[in-house]
Coordinates of C-alpha atoms in Angstrom, one line a residue:
X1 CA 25.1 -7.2 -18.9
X2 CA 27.2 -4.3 -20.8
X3 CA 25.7 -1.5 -22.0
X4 CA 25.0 -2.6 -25.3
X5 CA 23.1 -5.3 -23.8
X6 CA 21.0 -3.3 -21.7
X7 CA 20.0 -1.4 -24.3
X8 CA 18.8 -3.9 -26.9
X9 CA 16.8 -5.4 -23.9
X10 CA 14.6 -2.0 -23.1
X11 CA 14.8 -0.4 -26.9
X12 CA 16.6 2.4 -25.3
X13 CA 19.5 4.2 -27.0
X14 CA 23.2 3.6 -25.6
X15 CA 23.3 7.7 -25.8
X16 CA 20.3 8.1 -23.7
X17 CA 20.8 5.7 -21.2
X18 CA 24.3 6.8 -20.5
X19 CA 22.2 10.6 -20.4
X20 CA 20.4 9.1 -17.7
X21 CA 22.8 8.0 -15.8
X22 CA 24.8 11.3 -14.9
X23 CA 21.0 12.6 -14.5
X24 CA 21.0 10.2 -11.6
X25 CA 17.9 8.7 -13.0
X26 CA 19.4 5.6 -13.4
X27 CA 22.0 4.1 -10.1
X28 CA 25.4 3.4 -11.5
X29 CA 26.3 0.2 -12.7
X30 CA 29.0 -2.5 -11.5
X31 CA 32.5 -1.4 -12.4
X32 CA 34.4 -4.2 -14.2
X33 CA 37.3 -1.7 -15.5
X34 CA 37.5 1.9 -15.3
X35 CA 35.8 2.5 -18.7
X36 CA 33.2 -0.7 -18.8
X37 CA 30.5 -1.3 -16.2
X38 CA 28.1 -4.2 -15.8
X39 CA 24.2 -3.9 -15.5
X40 CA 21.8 -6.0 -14.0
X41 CA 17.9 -6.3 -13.7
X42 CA 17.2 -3.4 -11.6
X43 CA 18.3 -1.5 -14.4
X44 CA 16.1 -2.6 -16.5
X45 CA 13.6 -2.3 -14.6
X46 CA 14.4 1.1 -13.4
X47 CA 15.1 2.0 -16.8
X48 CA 11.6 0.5 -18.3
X49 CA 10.1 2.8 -15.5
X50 CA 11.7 6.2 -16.3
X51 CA 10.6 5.5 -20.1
X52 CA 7.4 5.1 -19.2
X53 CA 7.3 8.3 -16.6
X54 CA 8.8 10.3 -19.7
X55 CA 6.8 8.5 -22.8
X56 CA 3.4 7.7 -21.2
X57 CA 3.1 10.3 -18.2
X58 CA 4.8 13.5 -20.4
X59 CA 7.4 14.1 -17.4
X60 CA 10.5 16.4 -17.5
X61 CA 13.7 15.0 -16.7
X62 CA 13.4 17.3 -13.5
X63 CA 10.1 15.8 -12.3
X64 CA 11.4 11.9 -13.2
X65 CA 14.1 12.7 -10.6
X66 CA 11.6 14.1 -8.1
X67 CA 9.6 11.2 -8.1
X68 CA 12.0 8.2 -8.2
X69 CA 13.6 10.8 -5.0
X70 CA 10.9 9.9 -3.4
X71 CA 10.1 6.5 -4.0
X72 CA 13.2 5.7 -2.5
X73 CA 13.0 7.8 0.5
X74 CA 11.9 5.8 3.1
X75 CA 11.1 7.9 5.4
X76 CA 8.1 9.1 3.1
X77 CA 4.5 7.7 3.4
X78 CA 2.2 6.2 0.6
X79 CA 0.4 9.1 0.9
X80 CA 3.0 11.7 0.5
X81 CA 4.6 9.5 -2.5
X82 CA 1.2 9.7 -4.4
X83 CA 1.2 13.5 -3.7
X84 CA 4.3 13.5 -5.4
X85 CA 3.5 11.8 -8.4
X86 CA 0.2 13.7 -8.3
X87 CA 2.3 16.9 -8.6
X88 CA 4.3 15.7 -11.1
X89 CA 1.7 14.8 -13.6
X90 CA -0.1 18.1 -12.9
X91 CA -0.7 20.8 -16.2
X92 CA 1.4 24.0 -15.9
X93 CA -1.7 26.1 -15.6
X94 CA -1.2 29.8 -15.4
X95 CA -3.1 31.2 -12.1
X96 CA -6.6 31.8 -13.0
X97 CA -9.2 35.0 -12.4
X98 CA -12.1 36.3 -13.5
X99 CA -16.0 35.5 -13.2
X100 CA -15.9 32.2 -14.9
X101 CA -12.6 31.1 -13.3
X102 CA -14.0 32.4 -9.6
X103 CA -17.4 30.2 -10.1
X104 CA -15.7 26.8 -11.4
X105 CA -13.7 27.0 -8.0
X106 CA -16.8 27.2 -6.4
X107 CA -18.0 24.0 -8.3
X108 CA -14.8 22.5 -7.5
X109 CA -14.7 22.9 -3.9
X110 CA -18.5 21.9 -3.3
X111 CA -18.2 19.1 -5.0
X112 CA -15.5 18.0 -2.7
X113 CA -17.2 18.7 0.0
X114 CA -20.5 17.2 -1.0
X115 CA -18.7 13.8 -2.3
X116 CA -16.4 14.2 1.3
X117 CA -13.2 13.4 0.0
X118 CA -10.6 14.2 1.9
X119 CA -8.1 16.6 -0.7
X120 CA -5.3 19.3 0.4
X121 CA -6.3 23.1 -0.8
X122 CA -4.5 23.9 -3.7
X123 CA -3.8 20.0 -4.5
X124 CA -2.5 20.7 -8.2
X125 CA -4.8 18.1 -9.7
X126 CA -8.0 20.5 -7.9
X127 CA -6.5 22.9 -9.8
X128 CA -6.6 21.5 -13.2
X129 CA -10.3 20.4 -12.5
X130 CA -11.0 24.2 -11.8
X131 CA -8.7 24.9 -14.7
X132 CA -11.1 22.6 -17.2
X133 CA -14.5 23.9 -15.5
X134 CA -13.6 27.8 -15.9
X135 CA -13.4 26.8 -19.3
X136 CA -16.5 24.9 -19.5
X137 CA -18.5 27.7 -17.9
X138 CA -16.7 30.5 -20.8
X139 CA -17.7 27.5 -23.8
X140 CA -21.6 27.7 -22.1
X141 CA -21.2 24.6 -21.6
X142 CA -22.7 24.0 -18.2
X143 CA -25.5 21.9 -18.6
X144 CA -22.0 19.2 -18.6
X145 CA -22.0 20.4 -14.7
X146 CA -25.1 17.9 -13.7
X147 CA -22.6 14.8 -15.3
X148 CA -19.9 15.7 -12.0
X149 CA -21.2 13.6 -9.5
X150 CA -21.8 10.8 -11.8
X151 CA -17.9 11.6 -12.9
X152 CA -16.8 11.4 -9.4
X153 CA -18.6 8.4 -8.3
X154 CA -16.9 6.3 -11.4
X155 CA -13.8 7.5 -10.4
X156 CA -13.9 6.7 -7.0
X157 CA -14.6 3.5 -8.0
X158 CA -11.4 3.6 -9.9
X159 CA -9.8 4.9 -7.3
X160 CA -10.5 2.1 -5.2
X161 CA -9.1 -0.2 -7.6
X162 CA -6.2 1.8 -8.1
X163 CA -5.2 1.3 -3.9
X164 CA -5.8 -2.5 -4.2
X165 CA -3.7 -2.9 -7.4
X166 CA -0.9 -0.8 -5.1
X167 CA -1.4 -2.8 -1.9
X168 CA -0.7 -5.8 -3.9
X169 CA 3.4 -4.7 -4.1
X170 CA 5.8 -6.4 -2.6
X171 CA 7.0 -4.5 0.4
X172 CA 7.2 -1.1 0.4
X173 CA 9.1 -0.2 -2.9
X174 CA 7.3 -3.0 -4.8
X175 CA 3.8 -1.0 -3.3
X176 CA 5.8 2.6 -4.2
X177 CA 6.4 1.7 -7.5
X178 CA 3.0 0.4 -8.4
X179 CA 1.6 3.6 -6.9
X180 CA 3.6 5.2 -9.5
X181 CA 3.1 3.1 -12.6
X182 CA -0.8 3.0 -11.7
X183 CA -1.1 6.5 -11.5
X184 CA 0.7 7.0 -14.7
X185 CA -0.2 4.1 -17.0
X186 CA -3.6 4.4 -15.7
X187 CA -3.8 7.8 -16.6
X188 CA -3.5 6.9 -20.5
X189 CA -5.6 3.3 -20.2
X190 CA -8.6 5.7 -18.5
X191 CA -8.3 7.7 -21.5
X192 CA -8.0 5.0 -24.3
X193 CA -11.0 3.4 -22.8
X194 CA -13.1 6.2 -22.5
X195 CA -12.9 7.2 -25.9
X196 CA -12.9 3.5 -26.9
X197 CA -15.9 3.2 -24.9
X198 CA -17.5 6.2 -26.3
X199 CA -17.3 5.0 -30.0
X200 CA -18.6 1.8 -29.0
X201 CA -21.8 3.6 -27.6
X202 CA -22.1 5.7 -30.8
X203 CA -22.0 2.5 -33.0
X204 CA -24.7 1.1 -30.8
X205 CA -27.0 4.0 -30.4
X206 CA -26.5 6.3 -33.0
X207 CA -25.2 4.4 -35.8
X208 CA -28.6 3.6 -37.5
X209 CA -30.1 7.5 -36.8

C-alpha cells in the first residue's frame, strides 16, 4: 500500500507518519521509485503500536524509540524489556527530601519486603509509589496507609494476569510486544475501571444516604 493508504487505514496523518519514519520509529518501506515506497502490514501494526505508546501511555518520541530498541533487540530478556517499558512510563519526579518524603520510603521499602517481591532499588515505578505516599503523609492522610497490602495483593493478582496475557505471544516479538501493549493499555483500562468501579459502589451504597 502507498502512503495515502496507510494512512487512511490507522487515522494517522501522511505528515506524521512520514515524521516517524526519519525518527526511525517506523522501518522504511519498499522502494517502488525513488520518490514512492510501498507499505505493508507491519507497518500498520507497528504504526498502530507507536500511536498507542504516544496517545495512551503519554510517551516522548525519545522514550517510543527506546522501547521499540529494545523490543527488537534480541539479545534482551522479558525481564529487561519490561524494565524498559517500566522506565519509560515512569513520572519525571524531582528527587525527594524531607521528613515526610524520608518516611513514605520507609513504607515503600517495607512493604516490599513484607509482600517479598522481588524489585531493583531505585526501580522508577518504587519511586513514584514513594513520590504519591510523601504526599499522602504531608495531606494527613495516612489512615489510607492500612489499604497498601490490600492494594498490593489486588495487583499482584493483576500482575499475574498480565504475565499469562504476555506468555500467550507468539514467539518472542509477539510475547515482547504484548508485554508492551499490556503494560501500557493496561495502565489506562486499570484506571477506567477503578473509577468505573468506584461510582458503581457509590450508587449502590451511598446513593439512598
Amino acid at each position: 500500500m502507498r502512503v495515502a493508504e496507510l494512512s487512511k487505514r490507522t487515522g494517522v496523518a501522511v505528515p506524521t507518519i512520514k515524521y516517524y519514519l526519519r525518527e526511525g520509529l517506523l522501518p522504511p518501506g519498499e522502494l517502488t521509485s525513488p520518490n514512492q515506497a510501498r507499505y505493508g502490514e507491519e507497518h500498520v501494526r507497528r504504526l498502530k503500536l507507536v500511536r498507542a505508546l504516544i496517545d495512551v501511555g503519554g510517551l516522548s518520541i525519545a522514550a517510543v524509540r527506546d522501547v521499540l530498541e529494545t523490543m527488537a533487540d534480541s539479545d534482551e530478556s522479558m525481564y529487561e524489556v519490561l524494565g524498559t517499558v517500566q522506565r519509560n512510563l515512569g513520572a519525571d519526579l524531582p528527587a525527594g527530601d524531607g521528613e515526610a518524603y524520608e518516611k513514605a520510603s520507609r513504607i515503600a521499602y517495607e512493604l516490599i519486603e513484607r509482600r517479598e517481591w522481588q524489585v531493583k532499588t531505585g526501580a522508577p515505578q518504587l519511586e513514584v509509589l514513594t513520590a504519591a505516599l510523601a504526599t499522602l503523609v504531608e495531606l494527613q492522610g495516612e489512615d489510607l496507609l492500612e489499604l497498601l497490602d490490600a492494594y498490593a495483593e489486588a495487583s499482584e493478582r493483576i500482575a499475574e494476569v498480565d504475565i499469562d496475557y504476555t506468555r500467550r505471544g507468539d514467539g518472542r516479538a509477539g510475547a515482547v510486544e504484548r508485554m508492551v501493549i499490556g503494560t501500557v493499555v493496561g495502565d489506562a483500562i486499570l484506571s477506567a475501571l477503578r473509577r468505573l468501579a468506584h461510582e458503581n459502589e457509590a450508587a449502590r451504597r451511598l446513593r439512598s444516604g
